[in-house]
CSV table of C-alpha atoms in Angstrom, one decimal:
chain,number,residue,atom,x,y,z
C,155,MET,CA,123.8,365.1,144.6
C,156,LEU,CA,123.1,363.7,148.1
C,157,HIS,CA,123.0,360.2,146.4
C,158,LEU,CA,126.6,360.7,145.0
C,159,ILE,CA,127.8,362.1,148.4
C,160,VAL,CA,126.5,359.0,150.4
C,161,PHE,CA,127.8,356.7,147.6
C,162,SER,CA,131.2,358.3,147.8
C,163,VAL,CA,131.5,358.2,151.6
C,164,PHE,CA,130.5,354.6,151.9
C,165,GLY,CA,132.5,353.6,148.9
C,166,LEU,CA,135.5,355.2,150.5
C,167,VAL,CA,134.8,353.5,153.7
C,168,CYS,CA,134.4,350.1,151.8
C,169,VAL,CA,137.8,350.5,150.0
C,170,ALA,CA,139.6,351.7,153.2
C,171,GLY,CA,138.3,348.5,155.0
C,172,ALA,CA,139.4,346.4,152.1
C,173,VAL,CA,142.9,347.9,152.2
C,174,ASN,CA,143.1,347.8,156.0
C,175,LEU,CA,142.3,344.1,155.6
C,176,LEU,CA,145.4,343.7,153.4
C,177,VAL,CA,147.8,345.8,155.8
C,178,GLN,CA,146.9,344.5,159.1
C,179,ARG,CA,149.0,341.6,160.3
C,180,HIS,CA,146.7,340.2,162.9
C,181,PRO,CA,143.8,338.2,161.6
C,182,ILE,CA,141.3,339.5,164.2
C,183,ASN,CA,142.0,343.1,162.8
C,184,SER,CA,141.4,341.9,159.4
C,185,ALA,CA,138.1,340.2,160.4
C,186,LEU,CA,136.8,343.3,161.9
C,187,SER,CA,137.8,345.4,158.8
C,188,LEU,CA,136.0,342.9,156.6
C,189,VAL,CA,132.9,343.5,158.8
C,190,ILE,CA,133.2,347.3,158.0
C,191,VAL,CA,133.4,346.5,154.3
C,192,MET,CA,130.2,344.3,154.4
C,193,GLY,CA,128.4,346.8,156.5
C,194,SER,CA,129.3,349.5,154.0
C,195,LEU,CA,128.3,347.4,151.1
C,196,ALA,CA,124.8,346.9,152.6
C,197,VAL,CA,124.4,350.6,152.5
C,198,GLU,CA,125.4,350.5,148.8
C,199,TYR,CA,122.7,347.8,148.3
C,200,LEU,CA,120.2,350.1,149.9
C,201,LEU,CA,121.1,353.0,147.6
C,202,LEU,CA,120.5,350.6,144.7
C,203,GLY,CA,117.0,349.7,146.1
C,204,ALA,CA,117.9,346.2,147.1
C,205,GLU,CA,116.6,346.3,150.6
C,206,PHE,CA,116.2,342.6,151.2
C,207,VAL,CA,119.7,341.9,149.9
C,208,ALA,CA,121.0,344.6,152.2
C,209,ALA,CA,119.2,343.0,155.3
C,210,VAL,CA,120.5,339.5,154.4
C,211,GLN,CA,124.0,341.0,153.7
C,212,VAL,CA,124.1,342.3,157.3
C,213,ILE,CA,122.6,339.3,159.0
C,214,VAL,CA,124.2,336.5,157.0
C,215,TYR,CA,127.5,338.0,155.9
C,216,ALA,CA,128.4,340.5,158.7
C,217,GLY,CA,126.6,338.3,161.2
C,218,ALA,CA,126.8,334.7,160.8
C,219,ILE,CA,129.9,334.1,158.4
C,220,MET,CA,132.0,336.8,160.3
C,221,VAL,CA,131.3,335.2,163.6
C,222,LEU,CA,132.4,331.9,162.3
C,223,PHE,CA,135.5,333.5,161.4
C,224,VAL,CA,136.1,335.1,164.5
C,225,PHE,CA,135.3,332.0,166.4
C,226,VAL,CA,137.9,330.1,164.4
C,227,ILE,CA,140.5,332.9,165.0
C,228,MET,CA,139.8,332.7,168.9
C,229,LEU,CA,139.7,328.9,168.8
C,230,LEU,CA,143.0,328.5,167.1
C,231,ASN,CA,144.5,331.4,169.0
C,232,ALA,CA,146.1,332.9,166.0
C,233,GLY,CA,148.8,335.2,166.4
C,234,GLU,CA,150.5,337.8,164.2
C,235,GLU,CA,151.2,336.9,160.7
C,236,GLU,CA,154.9,336.0,160.0
C,237,ARG,CA,156.4,338.1,157.2
C,238,SER,CA,157.9,336.0,154.5
C,239,LYS,CA,160.1,337.0,151.7
C,240,GLY,CA,158.1,337.3,148.4
C,241,SER,CA,159.6,336.7,145.0
C,242,ARG,CA,161.2,339.8,143.3
C,243,VAL,CA,159.5,339.0,140.0
C,244,ALA,CA,156.2,339.4,141.7
C,245,MET,CA,157.2,342.9,143.1
C,246,LEU,CA,158.7,343.9,139.9
C,247,PHE,CA,155.8,342.9,137.5
C,248,GLY,CA,152.9,342.2,139.7
C,249,VAL,CA,152.5,345.5,141.5
C,250,PRO,CA,152.8,347.7,138.4
C,251,GLY,CA,150.8,345.3,136.3
C,252,MET,CA,148.1,345.4,139.1
C,253,VAL,CA,148.0,349.3,139.2
C,254,ILE,CA,148.1,349.7,135.3
C,255,GLY,CA,145.3,347.0,135.0
C,256,SER,CA,143.1,348.8,137.6
C,257,VAL,CA,143.5,352.3,136.2
C,258,LEU,CA,142.9,351.0,132.7
C,259,MET,CA,139.7,349.2,133.7
C,260,ALA,CA,138.5,352.2,135.8
C,261,TRP,CA,139.1,354.6,132.9
C,262,VAL,CA,137.4,352.3,130.3
C,263,LEU,CA,134.5,351.9,132.7
C,264,VAL,CA,134.1,355.6,133.6
C,265,ALA,CA,135.0,357.2,130.4
C,266,ARG,CA,134.2,354.9,127.5
C,267,SER,CA,131.3,352.4,128.7
C,268,GLY,CA,128.4,354.9,128.2
C,269,THR,CA,126.3,353.4,130.8
C,270,GLY,CA,123.4,355.2,132.2
C,271,ASN,CA,122.7,356.9,135.7
C,272,ILE,CA,121.0,354.9,138.5
C,273,ALA,CA,118.5,356.7,140.6
C,274,VAL,CA,118.2,356.1,144.3
C,275,GLY,CA,116.3,352.8,144.8
C,276,ALA,CA,116.2,352.1,141.1
C,277,LEU,CA,114.9,348.4,141.5
C,278,PRO,CA,113.3,347.7,144.8
C,279,GLY,CA,113.7,344.0,145.7
C,280,PRO,CA,110.9,343.5,148.5
C,281,PRO,CA,111.0,340.3,150.3
C,282,LYS,CA,107.6,339.2,148.8
C,283,VAL,CA,108.8,339.4,145.2
C,284,ILE,CA,112.2,337.9,145.9
C,285,GLY,CA,110.5,335.1,147.8
C,286,TRP,CA,108.0,334.5,144.7
C,287,LEU,CA,111.0,334.5,142.4
C,288,LEU,CA,113.0,332.1,144.5
C,289,PHE,CA,110.0,329.5,144.8
C,290,HIS,CA,108.9,329.8,141.1
C,291,ASP,CA,111.3,330.8,138.6
C,292,PHE,CA,114.5,329.7,140.6
C,293,LEU,CA,113.0,326.7,142.3
C,294,LEU,CA,115.5,324.1,140.9
C,295,PRO,CA,118.7,326.1,141.8
C,296,PHE,CA,117.1,326.8,145.3
C,297,GLU,CA,116.7,323.0,145.8
C,298,VAL,CA,120.2,322.4,144.5
C,299,THR,CA,121.7,324.9,146.8
C,300,SER,CA,119.8,323.2,149.8
C,301,VAL,CA,121.6,320.1,148.9
C,302,LEU,CA,124.9,321.9,148.5
C,303,VAL,CA,124.4,323.3,152.0
C,304,LEU,CA,123.5,319.8,153.5
C,305,ILE,CA,126.7,318.5,152.1
C,306,ALA,CA,128.7,321.4,153.5
C,307,ILE,CA,127.3,320.7,156.9
C,308,MET,CA,128.1,317.1,156.7
C,309,GLY,CA,131.7,317.8,155.4
C,310,ALA,CA,132.3,320.3,158.1
C,311,VAL,CA,131.4,318.1,160.9
C,312,VAL,CA,133.3,315.2,159.4
C,313,LEU,CA,136.3,317.3,158.9
C,314,ALA,CA,136.3,319.3,162.2
C,315,SER,CA,135.4,316.3,164.4
C,316,HIS,CA,138.2,315.0,166.5
C,317,PRO,CA,140.1,311.9,165.2
C,318,GLY,CA,139.7,310.4,168.6
C,319,SER,CA,140.9,306.9,169.4
C,320,LYS,CA,141.4,305.8,165.6
C,321,GLN,CA,144.7,307.8,165.4
C,322,PRO,CA,147.1,305.6,167.4
C,323,ASP,CA,145.9,302.5,165.5
C,324,LYS,CA,146.6,304.1,162.2
C,325,ARG,CA,150.2,305.0,163.2
C,326,GLU,CA,150.9,301.5,164.7
C,327,GLY,CA,149.9,299.8,161.5
A,240,MET,CA,122.2,360.0,140.2
A,241,VAL,CA,125.3,357.8,140.3
A,242,PRO,CA,126.4,356.2,137.2
A,243,LEU,CA,126.5,352.4,136.9
A,244,SER,CA,130.1,352.6,136.2
A,245,TYR,CA,131.0,354.0,139.6
A,246,TYR,CA,129.5,351.0,141.1
A,247,LEU,CA,131.4,348.6,138.7
A,248,VAL,CA,134.6,350.5,139.6
A,249,LEU,CA,133.9,350.0,143.3
A,250,SER,CA,133.3,346.3,142.9
A,251,GLY,CA,136.4,346.0,140.7
A,252,ILE,CA,138.6,347.6,143.4
A,253,LEU,CA,137.1,345.2,146.0
A,254,PHE,CA,137.9,342.3,143.8
A,255,ALA,CA,141.3,343.5,143.1
A,256,CYS,CA,142.0,344.0,146.9
A,257,GLY,CA,140.8,340.3,147.3
A,258,VAL,CA,143.0,339.0,144.8
A,259,THR,CA,145.9,340.9,146.2
A,260,GLY,CA,145.2,339.6,149.7
A,261,PHE,CA,144.9,336.0,148.4
A,262,LEU,CA,148.4,336.4,146.9
A,263,ILE,CA,150.3,338.3,149.6
A,264,LYS,CA,148.7,337.0,152.9
A,265,ARG,CA,150.5,334.3,154.6
A,266,ASN,CA,148.0,333.6,157.2
A,267,ILE,CA,145.5,331.0,156.0
A,268,ILE,CA,142.4,332.6,157.7
A,269,ALA,CA,143.3,336.0,156.2
A,270,ILE,CA,143.4,334.3,152.6
A,271,PHE,CA,140.1,333.0,153.5
A,272,MET,CA,138.8,336.5,154.3
A,273,SER,CA,140.3,337.7,150.9
A,274,ILE,CA,138.0,335.1,149.1
A,275,GLU,CA,135.0,336.6,150.9
A,276,LEU,CA,136.1,340.0,149.7
A,277,MET,CA,136.1,338.9,146.2
A,278,LEU,CA,132.7,337.3,146.6
A,279,ASN,CA,131.4,340.6,148.0
A,280,GLY,CA,132.8,342.7,145.0
A,281,VAL,CA,131.1,340.3,142.7
A,282,ASN,CA,127.8,340.7,144.7
A,283,LEU,CA,127.9,344.5,144.3
A,284,SER,CA,128.3,344.3,140.5
A,285,PHE,CA,125.3,341.7,140.5
A,286,VAL,CA,123.2,344.2,142.3
A,287,ALA,CA,124.3,347.2,140.2
A,288,PHE,CA,123.5,345.3,136.9
A,289,ALA,CA,120.0,344.4,138.2
A,290,ALA,CA,119.3,347.8,138.8
A,291,GLN,CA,120.6,348.9,135.5
A,292,TRP,CA,118.5,346.4,133.6
A,293,HIS,CA,115.5,346.3,135.9
A,294,ALA,CA,115.8,342.4,136.3
A,295,LEU,CA,115.3,341.0,139.6
A,296,SER,CA,117.3,337.9,138.9
A,297,GLY,CA,120.4,339.8,139.6
A,298,GLN,CA,119.4,340.1,143.3
A,299,ILE,CA,118.4,336.4,143.4
A,300,PHE,CA,121.8,335.3,142.3
A,301,VAL,CA,123.4,337.3,145.2
A,302,PHE,CA,121.5,335.0,147.5
A,303,PHE,CA,123.1,331.9,145.6
A,304,VAL,CA,126.5,333.4,145.8
A,305,MET,CA,125.8,334.1,149.6
A,306,VAL,CA,124.8,330.3,149.9
A,307,VAL,CA,128.0,329.3,148.3
A,308,ALA,CA,130.0,331.6,150.4
A,309,ALA,CA,128.4,330.3,153.6
A,310,ALA,CA,129.0,326.6,152.6
A,311,GLU,CA,132.6,327.6,151.5
A,312,ALA,CA,133.3,329.3,154.8
A,313,ALA,CA,132.0,326.2,156.8
A,314,VAL,CA,134.1,323.6,155.0
A,315,GLY,CA,137.0,325.7,154.6
A,316,LEU,CA,137.2,326.7,158.3
A,317,ALA,CA,136.7,323.0,159.3
A,318,ILE,CA,139.8,322.3,156.9
A,319,ILE,CA,141.8,325.0,158.7
A,320,ILE,CA,140.9,323.5,162.2
A,321,ALA,CA,142.0,320.0,160.8
A,322,VAL,CA,145.2,321.4,159.4
A,323,TYR,CA,146.0,323.3,162.5
A,324,ARG,CA,145.5,320.2,164.5
A,325,THR,CA,148.0,318.1,162.7
A,326,ARG,CA,150.7,321.0,161.9
A,327,GLU,CA,150.3,323.4,164.7
A,328,THR,CA,150.6,326.3,162.2
A,329,LEU,CA,148.3,328.7,160.4
A,330,ASN,CA,151.3,329.8,158.0
A,331,VAL,CA,150.7,328.6,154.4
A,332,ASP,CA,154.4,328.4,153.7
A,333,ARG,CA,154.6,325.8,156.5
A,334,VAL,CA,152.0,323.8,154.9
A,335,ASN,CA,153.8,322.3,152.0
A,336,LEU,CA,153.5,318.4,152.5
A,337,LEU,CA,150.6,316.6,151.6
A,338,LYS,CA,151.2,313.7,154.1
A,339,LEU,CA,153.0,314.1,157.5
């Protein structure tokens, strides 16, 4: 019972943060509500027993990635979002379609899927086991992602570096 | 005891919120945050299925998704900075030319 209560409370906080992200006009408010979503998702991971995933979620997602977002928002001095006129077809078909689809999906999952219950901490993922799996069974994907991160770092440096003195020469030519 | 379907519904709601934000937001940074929201929704379903089938590979995949999200955020935010430098705006409606 307590499990269900904790799940519901943090699930509601999670959904409220996600909706707040959509409603807020200023990007910094959206970023802070995304931090709330990630924090409450970490609690859901803890309920499932994935303690290491929860820790990494807080450190990497809510820590590093969101700091990057907030940093860019501050750097670019992003202001209020301008409201632009959306298409009427999207309002007529998109919103009802979205609602109907979500309700249908939720109904099928809750009433018809017949999936079992999950106990508190059903599958513990301690760092030792996770690390063993990463460096044995998933060694090749692990190495490939390290190359991916290297390429991403180089790409970010190249893209964000200032054009410098080359820009005027290009325009003249 | 919480049924697996509750976790899946929560992850579906998060993903739907991400898709909606991707479509209705006009600020390019907010669009990026919607993508992160979608990735988070998928991560929750990975962990829930891992607990359901007692397979730790699901939790390993969450790490790979996080790595991809981090790489995507780094490159994407660099692109946003480059776009802002040339166009002086973050509104995606104003960014409609490939070449200035």
